[in-house]
């Protein structure tokens, strides 16, 4: 199914200008939600460590300008969430195989949160050049949103800028947090170990996977898996972190339970930078389909809108506490949590081991329309394309319509299989096929 890119028009460019010895960074924004677009500014205040913040934002910009797959590199705009005393910047590589997030924690900013919200921002070349020139002793003011006084300067002319956001970018955002939520900490490297490790990254484009393991006080890459090692596909993607390594106090390594996806979190004390890698360079987070099973059970739209009005951007999402406070049974809250994750309204913080809420600047219908496999499963349900052979609490067997053939779906406890090519090729590692999804929909 073809999808249309999202074309947004900005009323002005992002700018970083110097006036009276003060760096002023103003991020242009746009949103499909009128109540968000009407807000002139989410945050306005000082950055307590301008040099480190600049280095982290430049690393994020490096990620969004990169591509490690068949998609040619092109600058894509990250999003920024302001609220709950912190600011998060998020972005993907053009191939969607690398996800990066910069968390400016409470001690990294000194200003006023005028409102709470999430919006996409414009990282244009003049601003990146200015970030490159920031010195440690300079002052910087960060404005998230656009205020008229902030965009009028004697050095920069305000111009309109159009930006195209690909649907795979939004799909990646709805998928990556499911991988993060399934990760566990494996290693924690100190400054010396960080430098030694990155010096050992093979030069050039490494085919296949390498394994990160600890040998005494050192961490090394090896083509051979050992007990406790971390699998890294497309290890050259780690070079995106090289610009911030001298500033990191520690580097924490995480791995997803299936042993494929991994993440590296550089901790600077008041700032954290997270880099998550898809299983391989040719696999982007947007194509994994791991969110689909969570979307099988329909959640009332009023529930989602109620959560959106209740929580601010970046607020920690505690399903147990919410269930108790609002008298919702735990099973329904689990379903709601899965649904919110599946449409990108929940992110995941590896440091806190907890979801956080984000208000996406896109209409919910836009996000729900980006899963053709789910749509095809719903079509099978409405056209009576599923016939049950056996349906018990412990074992389900069904015949499901395919392209000129009937496929057999078997679900036994936590194990599920289908005779279609999708399941044969991917064995469940890239989400469920439409046939299994349809059976699960009917089985409730």
GROMACS .gro file of C-alpha atoms in nm:
model
  444
    1UNK     CA    1   0.000   0.000   0.000
    2UNK     CA    2   0.147   0.335  -0.102
    3UNK     CA    3   0.165   0.608   0.156
    4UNK     CA    4   0.202   0.979   0.116
    5UNK     CA    5   0.483   1.175   0.277
    6UNK     CA    6   0.383   1.441   0.524
    7UNK     CA    7   0.459   1.786   0.388
    8UNK     CA    8   0.481   2.053   0.654
    9UNK     CA    9   0.532   2.423   0.603
   10UNK     CA   10   0.725   2.621   0.864
   11UNK     CA   11   0.656   2.989   0.921
   12UNK     CA   12   1.028   3.046   0.983
   13UNK     CA   13   1.365   2.873   0.999
   14UNK     CA   14   1.526   2.752   1.317
   15UNK     CA   15   1.787   3.008   1.415
   16UNK     CA   16   2.088   3.028   1.642
   17UNK     CA   17   2.206   3.389   1.658
   18UNK     CA   18   2.422   3.591   1.894
   19UNK     CA   19   2.294   3.911   2.048
   20UNK     CA   20   2.465   4.094   2.332
   21UNK     CA   21   2.698   3.800   2.388
   22UNK     CA   22   2.405   3.555   2.424
   23UNK     CA   23   2.345   3.255   2.197
   24UNK     CA   24   1.972   3.226   2.124
   25UNK     CA   25   1.854   2.894   1.977
   26UNK     CA   26   1.497   2.902   1.847
   27UNK     CA   27   1.352   2.582   1.696
   28UNK     CA   28   1.084   2.627   1.431
   29UNK     CA   29   0.792   2.389   1.473
   30UNK     CA   30   0.477   2.270   1.304
   31UNK     CA   31   0.194   2.045   1.414
   32UNK     CA   32  -0.122   1.896   1.268
   33UNK     CA   33  -0.294   1.966   1.600
   34UNK     CA   34  -0.439   2.314   1.612
   35UNK     CA   35  -0.418   2.339   1.990
   36UNK     CA   36  -0.043   2.275   1.970
   37UNK     CA   37   0.021   2.504   1.674
   38UNK     CA   38  -0.150   2.787   1.863
   39UNK     CA   39   0.108   2.764   2.145
   40UNK     CA   40   0.389   3.012   2.069
   41UNK     CA   41   0.645   2.849   2.297
   42UNK     CA   42   0.680   2.538   2.514
   43UNK     CA   43   1.002   2.633   2.688
   44UNK     CA   44   1.230   2.933   2.713
   45UNK     CA   45   1.547   2.947   2.920
   46UNK     CA   46   1.922   2.900   2.952
   47UNK     CA   47   2.133   2.595   2.881
   48UNK     CA   48   2.370   2.531   3.171
   49UNK     CA   49   2.636   2.353   2.960
   50UNK     CA   50   2.621   2.500   2.608
   51UNK     CA   51   2.926   2.314   2.474
   52UNK     CA   52   2.810   1.968   2.582
   53UNK     CA   53   2.452   2.038   2.467
   54UNK     CA   54   2.582   2.150   2.128
   55UNK     CA   55   2.793   1.836   2.092
   56UNK     CA   56   2.495   1.614   2.172
   57UNK     CA   57   2.262   1.796   1.933
   58UNK     CA   58   2.526   1.774   1.660
   59UNK     CA   59   2.548   1.399   1.720
   60UNK     CA   60   2.170   1.377   1.685
   61UNK     CA   61   2.191   1.578   1.363
   62UNK     CA   62   2.463   1.339   1.241
   63UNK     CA   63   2.225   1.048   1.300
   64UNK     CA   64   1.933   1.199   1.110
   65UNK     CA   65   2.161   1.283   0.815
   66UNK     CA   66   2.303   0.931   0.794
   67UNK     CA   67   2.187   0.619   0.610
   68UNK     CA   68   2.322   0.264   0.633
   69UNK     CA   69   2.074   0.093   0.404
   70UNK     CA   70   1.935   0.133   0.051
   71UNK     CA   71   1.767   0.465   0.136
   72UNK     CA   72   1.991   0.758   0.035
   73UNK     CA   73   2.088   0.993   0.317
   74UNK     CA   74   1.868   1.298   0.350
   75UNK     CA   75   1.820   1.544   0.634
   76UNK     CA   76   1.511   1.455   0.839
   77UNK     CA   77   1.377   1.666   1.118
   78UNK     CA   78   1.389   1.536   1.474
   79UNK     CA   79   1.112   1.600   1.723
   80UNK     CA   80   1.142   1.769   2.059
   81UNK     CA   81   0.931   1.707   2.370
   82UNK     CA   82   0.921   1.969   2.644
   83UNK     CA   83   0.764   1.914   2.982
   84UNK     CA   84   0.808   1.771   3.334
   85UNK     CA   85   1.131   1.967   3.384
   86UNK     CA   86   1.318   1.810   3.094
   87UNK     CA   87   1.352   1.827   2.718
   88UNK     CA   88   1.399   1.531   2.487
   89UNK     CA   89   1.521   1.543   2.127
   90UNK     CA   90   1.456   1.231   1.914
   91UNK     CA   91   1.544   1.131   1.560
   92UNK     CA   92   1.610   0.844   1.320
   93UNK     CA   93   1.866   0.784   1.050
   94UNK     CA   94   1.725   0.810   0.696
   95UNK     CA   95   1.726   0.428   0.673
   96UNK     CA   96   1.537   0.410   1.007
   97UNK     CA   97   1.791   0.162   1.144
   98UNK     CA   98   1.937   0.398   1.406
   99UNK     CA   99   1.737   0.581   1.672
  100UNK     CA  100   1.892   0.857   1.881
  101UNK     CA  101   1.760   1.060   2.175
  102UNK     CA  102   1.914   1.346   2.369
  103UNK     CA  103   1.768   1.398   2.717
  104UNK     CA  104   1.831   1.740   2.870
  105UNK     CA  105   1.760   1.672   3.237
  106UNK     CA  106   1.653   1.926   3.498
  107UNK     CA  107   2.010   2.041   3.576
  108UNK     CA  108   2.086   2.096   3.208
  109UNK     CA  109   1.827   2.372   3.167
  110UNK     CA  110   1.737   2.683   3.360
  111UNK     CA  111   1.418   2.843   3.240
  112UNK     CA  112   1.041   2.834   3.226
  113UNK     CA  113   0.812   2.565   3.088
  114UNK     CA  114   0.537   2.779   2.944
  115UNK     CA  115   0.348   2.474   2.823
  116UNK     CA  116   0.397   2.103   2.765
  117UNK     CA  117   0.405   1.938   2.427
  118UNK     CA  118   0.588   1.763   2.146
  119UNK     CA  119   0.661   1.897   1.802
  120UNK     CA  120   0.890   1.834   1.507
  121UNK     CA  121   1.175   2.080   1.457
  122UNK     CA  122   1.388   2.208   1.173
  123UNK     CA  123   1.763   2.142   1.193
  124UNK     CA  124   1.893   2.357   0.907
  125UNK     CA  125   2.254   2.403   0.799
  126UNK     CA  126   2.308   2.756   0.940
  127UNK     CA  127   2.201   2.642   1.285
  128UNK     CA  128   2.428   2.337   1.271
  129UNK     CA  129   2.721   2.555   1.171
  130UNK     CA  130   2.647   2.784   1.465
  131UNK     CA  131   2.630   2.487   1.706
  132UNK     CA  132   2.972   2.381   1.581
  133UNK     CA  133   3.108   2.720   1.682
  134UNK     CA  134   2.975   2.722   2.041
  135UNK     CA  135   3.247   2.758   2.307
  136UNK     CA  136   3.241   2.638   2.666
  137UNK     CA  137   3.225   2.991   2.812
  138UNK     CA  138   2.935   3.108   2.596
  139UNK     CA  139   2.579   3.146   2.716
  140UNK     CA  140   2.289   2.993   2.526
  141UNK     CA  141   1.912   3.039   2.551
  142UNK     CA  142   1.692   2.760   2.420
  143UNK     CA  143   1.341   2.831   2.297
  144UNK     CA  144   1.128   2.532   2.203
  145UNK     CA  145   0.853   2.653   1.974
  146UNK     CA  146   0.852   2.986   1.793
  147UNK     CA  147   0.799   3.331   1.949
  148UNK     CA  148   0.780   3.638   1.735
  149UNK     CA  149   1.043   3.826   1.927
  150UNK     CA  150   1.280   3.532   1.904
  151UNK     CA  151   1.267   3.495   1.529
  152UNK     CA  152   1.332   3.861   1.453
  153UNK     CA  153   1.704   3.935   1.456
  154UNK     CA  154   1.928   4.183   1.285
  155UNK     CA  155   2.134   3.899   1.132
  156UNK     CA  156   1.880   3.642   1.013
  157UNK     CA  157   1.594   3.688   0.772
  158UNK     CA  158   1.277   3.488   0.846
  159UNK     CA  159   1.185   3.263   0.551
  160UNK     CA  160   0.933   2.989   0.495
  161UNK     CA  161   1.074   2.636   0.475
  162UNK     CA  162   0.894   2.321   0.361
  163UNK     CA  163   0.994   1.986   0.509
  164UNK     CA  164   0.881   1.637   0.409
  165UNK     CA  165   0.853   1.370   0.677
  166UNK     CA  166   0.834   1.008   0.553
  167UNK     CA  167   0.572   0.771   0.700
  168UNK     CA  168   0.847   0.522   0.790
  169UNK     CA  169   0.979   0.783   1.037
  170UNK     CA  170   0.651   0.778   1.230
  171UNK     CA  171   0.632   0.397   1.206
  172UNK     CA  172   0.983   0.375   1.351
  173UNK     CA  173   0.878   0.592   1.643
  174UNK     CA  174   0.586   0.359   1.714
  175UNK     CA  175   0.813   0.052   1.706
  176UNK     CA  176   1.145   0.137   1.867
  177UNK     CA  177   1.017   0.177   2.224
  178UNK     CA  178   0.894  -0.184   2.222
  179UNK     CA  179   1.252  -0.295   2.162
  180UNK     CA  180   1.380  -0.059   2.431
  181UNK     CA  181   1.123  -0.182   2.683
  182UNK     CA  182   1.252  -0.537   2.632
  183UNK     CA  183   1.617  -0.451   2.693
  184UNK     CA  184   1.837  -0.533   2.990
  185UNK     CA  185   2.165  -0.374   3.097
  186UNK     CA  186   2.466  -0.584   3.001
  187UNK     CA  187   2.775  -0.367   3.054
  188UNK     CA  188   2.883  -0.032   3.197
  189UNK     CA  189   3.207   0.116   3.059
  190UNK     CA  190   3.418   0.390   3.219
  191UNK     CA  191   3.600   0.665   3.027
  192UNK     CA  192   3.913   0.461   2.953
  193UNK     CA  193   3.716   0.153   2.849
  194UNK     CA  194   3.502   0.365   2.616
  195UNK     CA  195   3.803   0.502   2.428
  196UNK     CA  196   3.968   0.159   2.406
  197UNK     CA  197   3.650   0.000   2.273
  198UNK     CA  198   3.592   0.254   1.998
  199UNK     CA  199   3.954   0.234   1.889
  200UNK     CA  200   3.882  -0.133   1.821
  201UNK     CA  201   3.593  -0.077   1.579
  202UNK     CA  202   3.702  -0.230   1.246
  203UNK     CA  203   3.750   0.019   0.965
  204UNK     CA  204   3.519   0.016   0.666
  205UNK     CA  205   3.181  -0.150   0.626
  206UNK     CA  206   3.173  -0.472   0.830
  207UNK     CA  207   2.944  -0.739   0.688
  208UNK     CA  208   2.750  -0.954   0.930
  209UNK     CA  209   2.746  -0.915   1.305
  210UNK     CA  210   3.010  -0.872   1.573
  211UNK     CA  211   2.984  -0.952   1.943
  212UNK     CA  212   3.080  -0.721   2.228
  213UNK     CA  213   3.227  -0.904   2.527
  214UNK     CA  214   3.442  -0.830   2.831
  215UNK     CA  215   3.792  -0.973   2.868
  216UNK     CA  216   3.933  -0.870   3.202
  217UNK     CA  217   3.916  -0.491   3.228
  218UNK     CA  218   3.879  -0.445   2.851
  219UNK     CA  219   3.580  -0.466   2.620
  220UNK     CA  220   3.638  -0.603   2.270
  221UNK     CA  221   3.454  -0.686   1.947
  222UNK     CA  222   3.471  -1.040   1.815
  223UNK     CA  223   3.306  -1.234   1.528
  224UNK     CA  224   3.244  -1.517   1.775
  225UNK     CA  225   2.963  -1.512   2.031
  226UNK     CA  226   3.054  -1.595   2.389
  227UNK     CA  227   2.852  -1.627   2.709
  228UNK     CA  228   2.701  -1.289   2.795
  229UNK     CA  229   2.822  -1.115   2.478
  230UNK     CA  230   2.610  -0.852   2.302
  231UNK     CA  231   2.527  -0.901   1.935
  232UNK     CA  232   2.577  -0.588   1.721
  233UNK     CA  233   2.466  -0.583   1.360
  234UNK     CA  234   2.623  -0.310   1.148
  235UNK     CA  235   2.886  -0.215   1.405
  236UNK     CA  236   3.006   0.078   1.192
  237UNK     CA  237   2.691   0.263   1.302
  238UNK     CA  238   2.850   0.310   1.646
  239UNK     CA  239   3.087   0.564   1.492
  240UNK     CA  240   2.800   0.812   1.515
  241UNK     CA  241   2.891   0.847   1.884
  242UNK     CA  242   3.257   0.938   1.831
  243UNK     CA  243   3.203   1.314   1.865
  244UNK     CA  244   3.076   1.292   2.224
  245UNK     CA  245   3.293   1.010   2.364
  246UNK     CA  246   3.554   1.239   2.532
  247UNK     CA  247   3.276   1.398   2.739
  248UNK     CA  248   3.096   1.082   2.856
  249UNK     CA  249   3.128   0.982   3.221
  250UNK     CA  250   3.013   0.628   3.138
  251UNK     CA  251   2.863   0.426   2.854
  252UNK     CA  252   2.591   0.174   2.939
  253UNK     CA  253   2.519  -0.112   2.697
  254UNK     CA  254   2.175  -0.274   2.673
  255UNK     CA  255   2.044  -0.568   2.472
  256UNK     CA  256   1.692  -0.672   2.378
  257UNK     CA  257   1.571  -1.007   2.512
  258UNK     CA  258   1.581  -1.171   2.169
  259UNK     CA  259   1.950  -1.090   2.141
  260UNK     CA  260   1.920  -0.881   1.825
  261UNK     CA  261   1.860  -0.510   1.887
  262UNK     CA  262   2.091  -0.320   2.126
  263UNK     CA  263   2.135   0.030   2.268
  264UNK     CA  264   2.421   0.244   2.401
  265UNK     CA  265   2.354   0.522   2.652
  266UNK     CA  266   2.623   0.786   2.702
  267UNK     CA  267   2.576   0.943   3.046
  268UNK     CA  268   2.707   1.296   3.106
  269UNK     CA  269   2.538   1.353   3.441
  270UNK     CA  270   2.295   1.629   3.347
  271UNK     CA  271   2.248   1.501   2.990
  272UNK     CA  272   2.203   1.151   2.846
  273UNK     CA  273   2.235   1.046   2.482
  274UNK     CA  274   2.082   0.714   2.377
  275UNK     CA  275   2.161   0.534   2.052
  276UNK     CA  276   1.958   0.224   1.958
  277UNK     CA  277   2.056   0.000   1.668
  278UNK     CA  278   1.818  -0.220   1.470
  279UNK     CA  279   1.925  -0.586   1.432
  280UNK     CA  280   2.113  -0.514   1.106
  281UNK     CA  281   2.197  -0.223   0.877
  282UNK     CA  282   1.942  -0.336   0.619
  283UNK     CA  283   1.659  -0.357   0.874
  284UNK     CA  284   1.492  -0.038   0.984
  285UNK     CA  285   1.280  -0.009   1.297
  286UNK     CA  286   0.984   0.103   1.084
  287UNK     CA  287   0.952  -0.230   0.902
  288UNK     CA  288   0.966  -0.465   1.198
  289UNK     CA  289   0.591  -0.487   1.265
  290UNK     CA  290   0.645  -0.570   1.633
  291UNK     CA  291   0.367  -0.329   1.732
  292UNK     CA  292   0.090  -0.509   1.548
  293UNK     CA  293   0.003  -0.767   1.812
  294UNK     CA  294  -0.060  -0.487   2.062
  295UNK     CA  295  -0.312  -0.334   1.821
  296UNK     CA  296  -0.527  -0.647   1.789
  297UNK     CA  297  -0.748  -0.550   2.082
  298UNK     CA  298  -0.938  -0.230   2.016
  299UNK     CA  299  -0.907   0.040   2.281
  300UNK     CA  300  -1.185   0.302   2.306
  301UNK     CA  301  -1.071   0.633   2.158
  302UNK     CA  302  -1.202   0.817   2.463
  303UNK     CA  303  -0.950   0.629   2.679
  304UNK     CA  304  -0.662   0.749   2.464
  305UNK     CA  305  -0.791   1.107   2.463
  306UNK     CA  306  -0.839   1.093   2.841
  307UNK     CA  307  -0.474   0.992   2.891
  308UNK     CA  308  -0.366   1.268   2.653
  309UNK     CA  309  -0.547   1.528   2.862
  310UNK     CA  310  -0.421   1.380   3.187
  311UNK     CA  311  -0.046   1.349   3.121
  312UNK     CA  312   0.212   1.602   3.013
  313UNK     CA  313   0.493   1.534   2.768
  314UNK     CA  314   0.781   1.342   2.932
  315UNK     CA  315   0.567   1.248   3.233
  316UNK     CA  316   0.651   0.898   3.356
  317UNK     CA  317   0.377   0.653   3.264
  318UNK     CA  318   0.303   0.422   3.557
  319UNK     CA  319   0.019   0.185   3.453
  320UNK     CA  320  -0.019   0.034   3.800
  321UNK     CA  321  -0.060   0.374   3.966
  322UNK     CA  322  -0.297   0.495   3.694
  323UNK     CA  323  -0.510   0.182   3.729
  324UNK     CA  324  -0.541   0.229   4.105
  325UNK     CA  325  -0.605   0.605   4.092
  326UNK     CA  326  -0.869   0.584   3.818
  327UNK     CA  327  -1.029   0.249   3.910
  328UNK     CA  328  -0.930   0.065   3.591
  329UNK     CA  329  -0.868  -0.309   3.607
  330UNK     CA  330  -0.509  -0.418   3.541
  331UNK     CA  331  -0.594  -0.622   3.228
  332UNK     CA  332  -0.755  -0.318   3.064
  333UNK     CA  333  -0.459  -0.102   3.165
  334UNK     CA  334  -0.219  -0.353   3.006
  335UNK     CA  335  -0.421  -0.332   2.685
  336UNK     CA  336  -0.416   0.048   2.700
  337UNK     CA  337  -0.040   0.051   2.760
  338UNK     CA  338   0.016  -0.173   2.459
  339UNK     CA  339  -0.208   0.041   2.242
  340UNK     CA  340  -0.044   0.368   2.348
  341UNK     CA  341   0.299   0.217   2.275
  342UNK     CA  342   0.181   0.095   1.936
  343UNK     CA  343   0.076   0.440   1.817
  344UNK     CA  344   0.387   0.614   1.949
  345UNK     CA  345   0.236   0.794   2.247
  346UNK     CA  346   0.472   0.616   2.487
  347UNK     CA  347   0.848   0.625   2.473
  348UNK     CA  348   1.080   0.423   2.694
  349UNK     CA  349   1.359   0.548   2.919
  350UNK     CA  350   1.627   0.282   2.972
  351UNK     CA  351   1.776   0.471   3.266
  352UNK     CA  352   1.448   0.483   3.461
  353UNK     CA  353   1.324   0.147   3.328
  354UNK     CA  354   0.989   0.309   3.266
  355UNK     CA  355   0.768   0.442   2.988
  356UNK     CA  356   0.715   0.814   2.949
  357UNK     CA  357   0.434   0.994   2.770
  358UNK     CA  358   0.486   1.192   2.453
  359UNK     CA  359   0.230   1.401   2.271
  360UNK     CA  360   0.294   1.343   1.903
  361UNK     CA  361   0.224   1.636   1.667
  362UNK     CA  362   0.023   1.410   1.434
  363UNK     CA  363  -0.344   1.317   1.428
  364UNK     CA  364  -0.408   0.969   1.564
  365UNK     CA  365  -0.575   0.861   1.239
  366UNK     CA  366  -0.248   0.934   1.061
  367UNK     CA  367  -0.058   0.689   1.280
  368UNK     CA  368  -0.320   0.415   1.272
  369UNK     CA  369  -0.328   0.426   0.891
  370UNK     CA  370   0.039   0.328   0.858
  371UNK     CA  371   0.002  -0.046   0.923
  372UNK     CA  372  -0.117  -0.225   0.605
  373UNK     CA  373  -0.067  -0.570   0.763
  374UNK     CA  374  -0.317  -0.478   1.033
  375UNK     CA  375  -0.560  -0.344   0.772
  376UNK     CA  376  -0.532  -0.667   0.573
  377UNK     CA  377  -0.600  -0.871   0.888
  378UNK     CA  378  -0.911  -0.664   0.958
  379UNK     CA  379  -1.026  -0.728   0.600
  380UNK     CA  380  -0.989  -1.105   0.652
  381UNK     CA  381  -1.210  -1.075   0.959
  382UNK     CA  382  -1.484  -0.872   0.789
  383UNK     CA  383  -1.490  -1.099   0.478
  384UNK     CA  384  -1.513  -1.422   0.681
  385UNK     CA  385  -1.167  -1.525   0.567
  386UNK     CA  386  -1.100  -1.721   0.888
  387UNK     CA  387  -1.249  -2.063   0.969
  388UNK     CA  388  -1.167  -2.231   1.299
  389UNK     CA  389  -1.087  -2.602   1.295
  390UNK     CA  390  -1.030  -2.613   1.670
  391UNK     CA  391  -1.059  -2.334   1.924
  392UNK     CA  392  -0.976  -2.407   2.288
  393UNK     CA  393  -0.802  -2.195   2.554
  394UNK     CA  394  -0.477  -2.390   2.503
  395UNK     CA  395  -0.487  -2.472   2.130
  396UNK     CA  396  -0.621  -2.295   1.819
  397UNK     CA  397  -0.612  -2.421   1.462
  398UNK     CA  398  -0.764  -2.220   1.177
  399UNK     CA  399  -0.774  -2.203   0.798
  400UNK     CA  400  -0.718  -1.851   0.668
  401UNK     CA  401  -0.767  -1.721   0.313
  402UNK     CA  402  -0.448  -1.635   0.123
  403UNK     CA  403  -0.371  -1.551  -0.239
  404UNK     CA  404  -0.534  -1.848  -0.410
  405UNK     CA  405  -0.459  -2.078  -0.117
  406UNK     CA  406  -0.573  -2.142   0.239
  407UNK     CA  407  -0.308  -2.108   0.509
  408UNK     CA  408  -0.306  -2.302   0.833
  409UNK     CA  409  -0.257  -2.104   1.154
  410UNK     CA  410  -0.176  -2.281   1.480
  411UNK     CA  411  -0.157  -2.105   1.817
  412UNK     CA  412  -0.056  -2.321   2.113
  413UNK     CA  413   0.009  -2.122   2.429
  414UNK     CA  414   0.281  -1.866   2.354
  415UNK     CA  415   0.380  -2.038   2.028
  416UNK     CA  416   0.219  -1.941   1.700
  417UNK     CA  417   0.288  -2.038   1.340
  418UNK     CA  418   0.149  -2.002   0.989
  419UNK     CA  419   0.216  -2.171   0.655
  420UNK     CA  420   0.247  -1.839   0.468
  421UNK     CA  421   0.572  -1.711   0.313
  422UNK     CA  422   0.596  -1.419   0.559
  423UNK     CA  423   0.609  -1.648   0.861
  424UNK     CA  424   0.842  -1.894   0.684
  425UNK     CA  425   1.090  -1.617   0.596
  426UNK     CA  426   1.085  -1.427   0.926
  427UNK     CA  427   0.971  -1.679   1.190
  428UNK     CA  428   0.796  -1.408   1.392
  429UNK     CA  429   1.105  -1.185   1.420
  430UNK     CA  430   0.942  -0.903   1.222
  431UNK     CA  431   0.598  -0.912   1.374
  432UNK     CA  432   0.300  -1.136   1.310
  433UNK     CA  433   0.166  -1.212   0.963
  434UNK     CA  434  -0.183  -1.092   0.869
  435UNK     CA  435  -0.323  -1.445   0.902
  436UNK     CA  436  -0.218  -1.489   1.267
  437UNK     CA  437  -0.333  -1.132   1.341
  438UNK     CA  438  -0.678  -1.210   1.199
  439UNK     CA  439  -0.711  -1.523   1.412
  440UNK     CA  440  -0.610  -1.330   1.723
  441UNK     CA  441  -0.863  -1.057   1.644
  442UNK     CA  442  -1.146  -1.310   1.628
  443UNK     CA  443  -1.028  -1.495   1.936
  444UNK     CA  444  -1.025  -1.173   2.140
   0.00000   0.00000   0.00000
